[in-house]
């Protein structure tokens, strides 16, 4: 990004990012490393995760990658314990991982519904629970949870995803009250349609692209780095009086 801000207070701080191997999470990991933070990231995709960690370490960053399926809460807690030994204690946590598989209303089973929540909502609670003691001990911290404008638009073809993503906002608001007196800020970042590799290969068609451009006030691609820029601001003390809020980065769509 040609206009990336520098937040001096992020240098030397430790951040944990979920779903950091690809897409928006990858951009957040790289942006935090450019700010000279120590970064641990968790991801299901071992190959991409190890490659990214090697690339950033080679470039001089302090990075820890732990392969884990966030649907397994005990394994996630164990991975955070290992990550803490390398990079912690953590004062920044980014609940980024998500999975936007499409599904028709009629085909959703109770197992599938639970699985979508196990990916898109449940880990946020237990990652926050694992990081809060670090933040309390450090005198404060910042948690950032990723939602999606898809629930605001009522996107019909992924109802379990949109329902979970709307709950991210309720989770954020309650957690901000629960942790505010410990100096821990909790905010939500809500992206519009961001051009990650997965979106380009799975979901972009000429018709959908034209419709998105019609709907955006600002025309052009929303990039993972645009979301990372908002995450950096919220992670930094520059946002010290922002908590319990939703920050939309969608080029003016909703
Ligand atoms: N790309 C968009 O247009 C868009 C729009 C709105 C919201 N979002 C949100 O932004 C966040 C990042 O999305 P993205 O587009 O970068 O997705 P992506 O699919 O490009 O990357 C997601 C990463 O999370 C990892 N992941 C998925 N399930 C996991 C699991 N069970 N355990 C561990 N890791 C897992 C994947 O391996 C991948 O590395 C998500 O919360 C998503 O809902 C994205």
Short mmCIF file of C-alpha atoms and ligand atoms in Angstrom, two decimals:
data_model
loop_
_atom_site.label_atom_id
_atom_site.label_comp_id
_atom_site.label_asym_id
_atom_site.label_seq_id
_atom_site.Cartn_x
_atom_site.Cartn_y
_atom_site.Cartn_z
CA UNK A 1 0.00 0.00 0.00
CA UNK A 2 1.38 3.39 -0.92
CA UNK A 3 -0.19 5.13 2.10
CA UNK A 4 0.41 2.72 4.99
CA UNK A 5 0.58 4.52 8.34
CA UNK A 6 3.27 3.75 10.92
CA UNK A 7 2.15 3.27 14.53
CA UNK A 8 5.28 3.42 16.70
CA UNK A 9 3.51 1.83 19.69
CA UNK A 10 3.01 -1.42 17.72
CA UNK A 11 6.77 -2.05 17.48
CA UNK A 12 7.77 -4.86 19.82
CA UNK A 13 4.20 -5.74 20.78
CA UNK A 14 2.92 -9.30 20.34
CA UNK A 15 -0.11 -10.11 18.21
CA UNK A 16 -2.02 -13.33 17.57
CA UNK A 17 -3.95 -13.63 14.28
CA UNK A 18 -6.30 -16.49 13.37
CA UNK A 19 -6.54 -17.61 9.74
CA UNK A 20 -3.29 -15.82 8.97
CA UNK A 21 -2.02 -18.04 6.14
CA UNK A 22 -4.14 -16.59 3.36
CA UNK A 23 -6.39 -13.72 2.26
CA UNK A 24 -7.10 -10.88 4.68
CA UNK A 25 -5.37 -12.65 7.58
CA UNK A 26 -2.17 -12.93 5.58
CA UNK A 27 -2.28 -9.18 4.86
CA UNK A 28 -2.85 -8.48 8.58
CA UNK A 29 0.12 -10.67 9.57
CA UNK A 30 2.37 -8.96 7.01
CA UNK A 31 1.18 -5.47 8.01
CA UNK A 32 1.86 -6.16 11.71
CA UNK A 33 5.33 -7.43 10.83
CA UNK A 34 5.98 -4.19 8.87
CA UNK A 35 5.07 -2.35 12.09
CA UNK A 36 7.79 -4.46 13.80
CA UNK A 37 5.31 -6.36 15.98
CA UNK A 38 5.96 -10.00 16.95
CA UNK A 39 3.28 -12.06 15.24
CA UNK A 40 1.89 -15.52 15.91
CA UNK A 41 -0.71 -16.90 13.55
CA UNK A 42 -2.93 -19.96 13.55
CA UNK A 43 -4.27 -21.67 10.44
CA UNK A 44 -5.58 -24.95 9.10
CA UNK A 45 -3.41 -24.67 5.99
CA UNK A 46 -0.01 -25.97 7.11
CA UNK A 47 1.70 -25.57 3.73
CA UNK A 48 0.78 -21.92 3.21
CA UNK A 49 1.33 -21.12 6.89
CA UNK A 50 4.83 -22.57 6.96
CA UNK A 51 5.74 -20.84 3.68
CA UNK A 52 4.55 -17.45 4.97
CA UNK A 53 6.30 -17.87 8.32
CA UNK A 54 9.55 -18.80 6.52
CA UNK A 55 9.25 -15.79 4.18
CA UNK A 56 8.64 -13.31 7.01
CA UNK A 57 11.30 -14.81 9.27
CA UNK A 58 13.80 -14.62 6.38
CA UNK A 59 12.96 -10.93 6.07
CA UNK A 60 13.83 -10.41 9.76
CA UNK A 61 10.41 -10.69 11.41
CA UNK A 62 9.61 -12.51 14.66
CA UNK A 63 6.92 -14.98 13.61
CA UNK A 64 5.33 -18.15 14.95
CA UNK A 65 2.99 -20.30 12.88
CA UNK A 66 0.90 -22.98 14.60
CA UNK A 67 -1.15 -25.30 12.36
CA UNK A 68 -4.55 -25.94 13.95
CA UNK A 69 -8.20 -26.40 13.07
CA UNK A 70 -9.96 -23.69 15.08
CA UNK A 71 -13.04 -25.88 15.29
CA UNK A 72 -11.07 -27.89 17.87
CA UNK A 73 -11.09 -25.59 20.90
CA UNK A 74 -8.68 -27.66 23.04
CA UNK A 75 -6.17 -27.79 20.16
CA UNK A 76 -6.60 -24.03 19.65
CA UNK A 77 -5.91 -23.33 23.32
CA UNK A 78 -2.83 -25.57 23.16
CA UNK A 79 -1.60 -23.81 20.01
CA UNK A 80 -1.94 -20.42 21.72
CA UNK A 81 0.13 -21.71 24.66
CA UNK A 82 2.93 -22.73 22.26
CA UNK A 83 2.65 -19.44 20.32
CA UNK A 84 2.90 -17.49 23.57
CA UNK A 85 6.25 -19.14 24.34
CA UNK A 86 7.66 -17.82 21.04
CA UNK A 87 5.98 -14.41 20.71
CA UNK A 88 3.89 -13.63 23.79
CA UNK A 89 2.55 -12.31 26.04
CA UNK A 90 -0.07 -11.01 23.62
CA UNK A 91 -1.52 -7.52 23.73
CA UNK A 92 -3.23 -7.79 20.31
CA UNK A 93 -5.63 -10.50 19.13
CA UNK A 94 -7.26 -10.63 15.69
CA UNK A 95 -10.15 -13.08 15.27
CA UNK A 96 -9.93 -13.18 11.48
CA UNK A 97 -10.49 -16.79 10.37
CA UNK A 98 -13.73 -17.49 8.58
CA UNK A 99 -15.15 -19.62 5.81
CA UNK A 100 -17.81 -18.36 3.41
CA UNK A 101 -18.93 -21.61 1.75
CA UNK A 102 -22.28 -21.08 -0.02
CA UNK A 103 -25.28 -23.19 1.05
CA UNK A 104 -28.96 -23.28 0.14
CA UNK A 105 -31.48 -22.83 2.98
CA UNK A 106 -33.19 -26.16 2.16
CA UNK A 107 -29.98 -28.20 2.35
CA UNK A 108 -28.73 -27.03 5.78
CA UNK A 109 -28.60 -29.88 8.33
CA UNK A 110 -28.13 -29.34 12.06
CA UNK A 111 -24.56 -30.69 11.78
CA UNK A 112 -23.74 -28.29 8.95
CA UNK A 113 -25.25 -25.36 10.89
CA UNK A 114 -23.12 -26.22 13.95
CA UNK A 115 -20.03 -26.64 11.78
CA UNK A 116 -20.46 -23.17 10.23
CA UNK A 117 -20.72 -21.66 13.72
CA UNK A 118 -17.72 -23.72 14.86
CA UNK A 119 -15.67 -22.03 12.11
CA UNK A 120 -17.16 -18.55 11.96
CA UNK A 121 -18.07 -17.70 15.56
CA UNK A 122 -17.10 -20.12 18.34
CA UNK A 123 -13.28 -19.73 18.10
CA UNK A 124 -13.60 -15.98 18.69
CA UNK A 125 -14.88 -16.57 22.22
CA UNK A 126 -12.12 -18.99 23.19
CA UNK A 127 -9.29 -17.07 21.54
CA UNK A 128 -10.44 -13.98 23.46
CA UNK A 129 -10.62 -16.02 26.67
CA UNK A 130 -7.08 -17.34 26.13
CA UNK A 131 -5.61 -13.89 25.39
CA UNK A 132 -7.40 -11.77 28.02
CA UNK A 133 -5.11 -12.81 30.95
CA UNK A 134 -2.03 -11.71 28.93
CA UNK A 135 -3.67 -8.37 28.21
CA UNK A 136 -4.75 -7.86 31.82
CA UNK A 137 -1.20 -8.57 33.02
CA UNK A 138 0.17 -6.09 30.47
CA UNK A 139 -2.31 -3.40 31.59
CA UNK A 140 -4.43 -3.52 28.44
CA UNK A 141 -4.80 -4.73 24.89
CA UNK A 142 -6.87 -4.79 21.73
CA UNK A 143 -9.11 -7.51 20.34
CA UNK A 144 -10.41 -7.18 16.78
CA UNK A 145 -13.13 -9.45 15.38
CA UNK A 146 -13.90 -9.79 11.66
CA UNK A 147 -17.53 -9.63 10.59
CA UNK A 148 -18.92 -9.16 7.04
CA UNK A 149 -21.35 -6.82 5.28
CA UNK A 150 -23.05 -9.94 3.87
CA UNK A 151 -25.39 -10.11 6.89
CA UNK A 152 -26.31 -6.42 6.51
CA UNK A 153 -27.19 -7.05 2.87
CA UNK A 154 -29.11 -10.22 3.79
CA UNK A 155 -27.12 -12.38 1.37
CA UNK A 156 -29.44 -15.39 0.88
CA UNK A 157 -27.03 -18.12 -0.19
CA UNK A 158 -25.04 -18.55 3.04
CA UNK A 159 -27.51 -18.10 5.88
CA UNK A 160 -25.42 -19.92 8.52
CA UNK A 161 -22.43 -17.71 7.62
CA UNK A 162 -24.42 -14.46 7.71
CA UNK A 163 -26.10 -15.40 11.00
CA UNK A 164 -22.73 -16.16 12.61
CA UNK A 165 -21.22 -12.96 11.19
CA UNK A 166 -24.06 -10.83 12.61
CA UNK A 167 -23.41 -12.42 16.02
CA UNK A 168 -19.80 -11.19 15.86
CA UNK A 169 -21.14 -7.69 16.47
CA UNK A 170 -23.15 -8.71 19.55
CA UNK A 171 -20.13 -10.62 20.85
CA UNK A 172 -17.92 -7.56 20.29
CA UNK A 173 -20.27 -5.20 22.13
CA UNK A 174 -20.68 -7.43 25.21
CA UNK A 175 -16.98 -8.28 25.37
CA UNK A 176 -16.06 -4.58 25.18
CA UNK A 177 -18.12 -4.00 28.35
CA UNK A 178 -16.80 -7.14 30.05
CA UNK A 179 -13.13 -6.23 29.48
CA UNK A 180 -13.18 -2.43 29.31
CA UNK A 181 -12.21 -1.89 32.94
CA UNK A 182 -9.06 -3.97 32.30
CA UNK A 183 -8.03 -1.55 29.55
CA UNK A 184 -8.86 -4.09 26.85
CA UNK A 185 -10.58 -2.61 23.78
CA UNK A 186 -12.74 -4.86 21.60
CA UNK A 187 -13.82 -3.79 18.13
CA UNK A 188 -15.33 -5.28 15.02
CA UNK A 189 -14.04 -4.76 11.47
CA UNK A 190 -16.64 -5.41 8.78
CA UNK A 191 -15.28 -5.84 5.25
CA UNK A 192 -17.24 -5.50 2.05
CA UNK A 193 -16.27 -7.69 -0.91
CA UNK A 194 -12.47 -8.03 -0.67
CA UNK A 195 -10.44 -9.39 -3.57
CA UNK A 196 -8.59 -12.28 -1.96
CA UNK A 197 -7.32 -15.21 -3.99
CA UNK A 198 -10.29 -17.31 -2.81
CA UNK A 199 -12.81 -14.68 -3.91
CA UNK A 200 -11.13 -14.28 -7.30
CA UNK A 201 -11.02 -18.03 -7.98
CA UNK A 202 -14.33 -19.08 -6.39
CA UNK A 203 -16.88 -16.31 -6.53
CA UNK A 204 -15.99 -13.47 -8.95
CA UNK A 205 -18.00 -13.46 -12.21
CA UNK A 206 -18.41 -10.52 -14.61
CA UNK A 207 -22.04 -10.02 -13.48
CA UNK A 208 -21.24 -10.10 -9.76
CA UNK A 209 -18.30 -7.77 -10.28
CA UNK A 210 -20.46 -5.24 -12.20
CA UNK A 211 -23.15 -5.38 -9.50
CA UNK A 212 -20.57 -4.81 -6.75
CA UNK A 213 -19.11 -1.84 -8.61
CA UNK A 214 -22.59 -0.34 -9.07
CA UNK A 215 -23.18 -0.68 -5.31
CA UNK A 216 -19.82 0.78 -4.17
CA UNK A 217 -19.67 4.57 -3.75
CA UNK A 218 -15.92 4.37 -4.45
CA UNK A 219 -15.17 2.22 -7.51
CA UNK A 220 -12.34 -0.31 -7.70
CA UNK A 221 -11.03 -3.33 -5.85
CA UNK A 222 -11.13 -3.51 -2.05
CA UNK A 223 -7.84 -5.23 -1.19
CA UNK A 224 -6.85 -7.28 1.87
CA UNK A 225 -4.43 -4.45 2.72
CA UNK A 226 -7.39 -2.04 3.05
CA UNK A 227 -8.77 -4.21 5.84
CA UNK A 228 -5.34 -4.62 7.43
CA UNK A 229 -5.02 -0.81 7.56
CA UNK A 230 -8.14 -0.60 9.75
CA UNK A 231 -6.91 -3.46 11.94
CA UNK A 232 -3.57 -1.66 12.52
CA UNK A 233 -5.38 1.51 13.60
CA UNK A 234 -7.60 -0.40 16.04
CA UNK A 235 -4.65 -2.39 17.40
CA UNK A 236 -2.70 0.81 18.08
CA UNK A 237 -3.17 3.21 20.97
CA UNK A 238 -4.17 5.71 18.27
CA UNK A 239 -7.62 4.12 18.78
CA UNK A 240 -7.38 4.27 22.59
CA UNK A 241 -10.93 5.56 23.07
CA UNK A 242 -12.55 3.29 20.47
CA UNK A 243 -14.24 0.18 21.81
CA UNK A 244 -17.40 -1.83 21.25
CA UNK A 245 -17.73 -0.41 17.74
CA UNK A 246 -18.10 -1.66 14.20
CA UNK A 247 -15.77 -0.25 11.54
CA UNK A 248 -17.00 -0.93 8.00
CA UNK A 249 -14.50 -1.04 5.12
CA UNK A 250 -16.66 -1.59 2.03
CA UNK A 251 -16.03 1.39 -0.29
CA UNK A 252 -19.42 2.76 0.70
CA UNK A 253 -21.74 -0.14 -0.14
CA UNK A 254 -24.01 -0.55 2.90
N1 LIG B 1 -12.92 -11.70 1.38
C1 LIG B 1 -14.06 -11.08 1.57
O1 LIG B 1 -14.68 -10.57 0.63
C2 LIG B 1 -14.64 -10.96 2.97
C3 LIG B 1 -15.77 -10.17 3.10
C4 LIG B 1 -16.34 -10.00 4.36
C5 LIG B 1 -15.77 -10.62 5.44
N2 LIG B 1 -14.67 -11.40 5.30
C6 LIG B 1 -14.13 -12.04 6.51
O2 LIG B 1 -12.75 -11.78 6.59
C7 LIG B 1 -12.10 -12.88 7.24
C8 LIG B 1 -11.00 -13.41 6.35
O3 LIG B 1 -11.60 -13.85 5.14
P1 LIG B 1 -10.76 -14.11 3.83
O4 LIG B 1 -11.60 -13.64 2.72
O5 LIG B 1 -9.38 -13.63 3.98
O6 LIG B 1 -10.79 -15.72 3.80
P2 LIG B 1 -9.76 -16.73 3.08
O7 LIG B 1 -10.57 -17.96 2.82
O8 LIG B 1 -9.05 -16.09 1.96
O9 LIG B 1 -8.72 -17.03 4.25
C9 LIG B 1 -9.17 -17.57 5.45
C10 LIG B 1 -8.03 -18.24 6.18
O10 LIG B 1 -8.60 -18.87 7.35
C11 LIG B 1 -8.16 -20.22 7.39
N3 LIG B 1 -9.19 -21.06 8.01
C12 LIG B 1 -10.43 -21.32 7.55
N4 LIG B 1 -11.05 -22.19 8.36
C13 LIG B 1 -10.17 -22.49 9.36
C14 LIG B 1 -10.21 -23.36 10.48
N5 LIG B 1 -11.28 -24.10 10.76
N6 LIG B 1 -9.13 -23.42 11.29
C15 LIG B 1 -8.02 -22.68 11.01
N7 LIG B 1 -7.93 -21.85 9.96
C16 LIG B 1 -8.99 -21.77 9.13
C17 LIG B 1 -7.94 -20.62 5.94
O11 LIG B 1 -7.06 -21.73 5.82
C18 LIG B 1 -7.36 -19.34 5.34
O12 LIG B 1 -5.97 -19.28 5.47
C19 LIG B 1 -13.20 -13.92 7.51
O13 LIG B 1 -13.66 -13.78 8.83
C20 LIG B 1 -14.27 -13.54 6.52
O14 LIG B 1 -15.55 -13.96 6.96
C21 LIG B 1 -14.10 -11.59 4.08
#
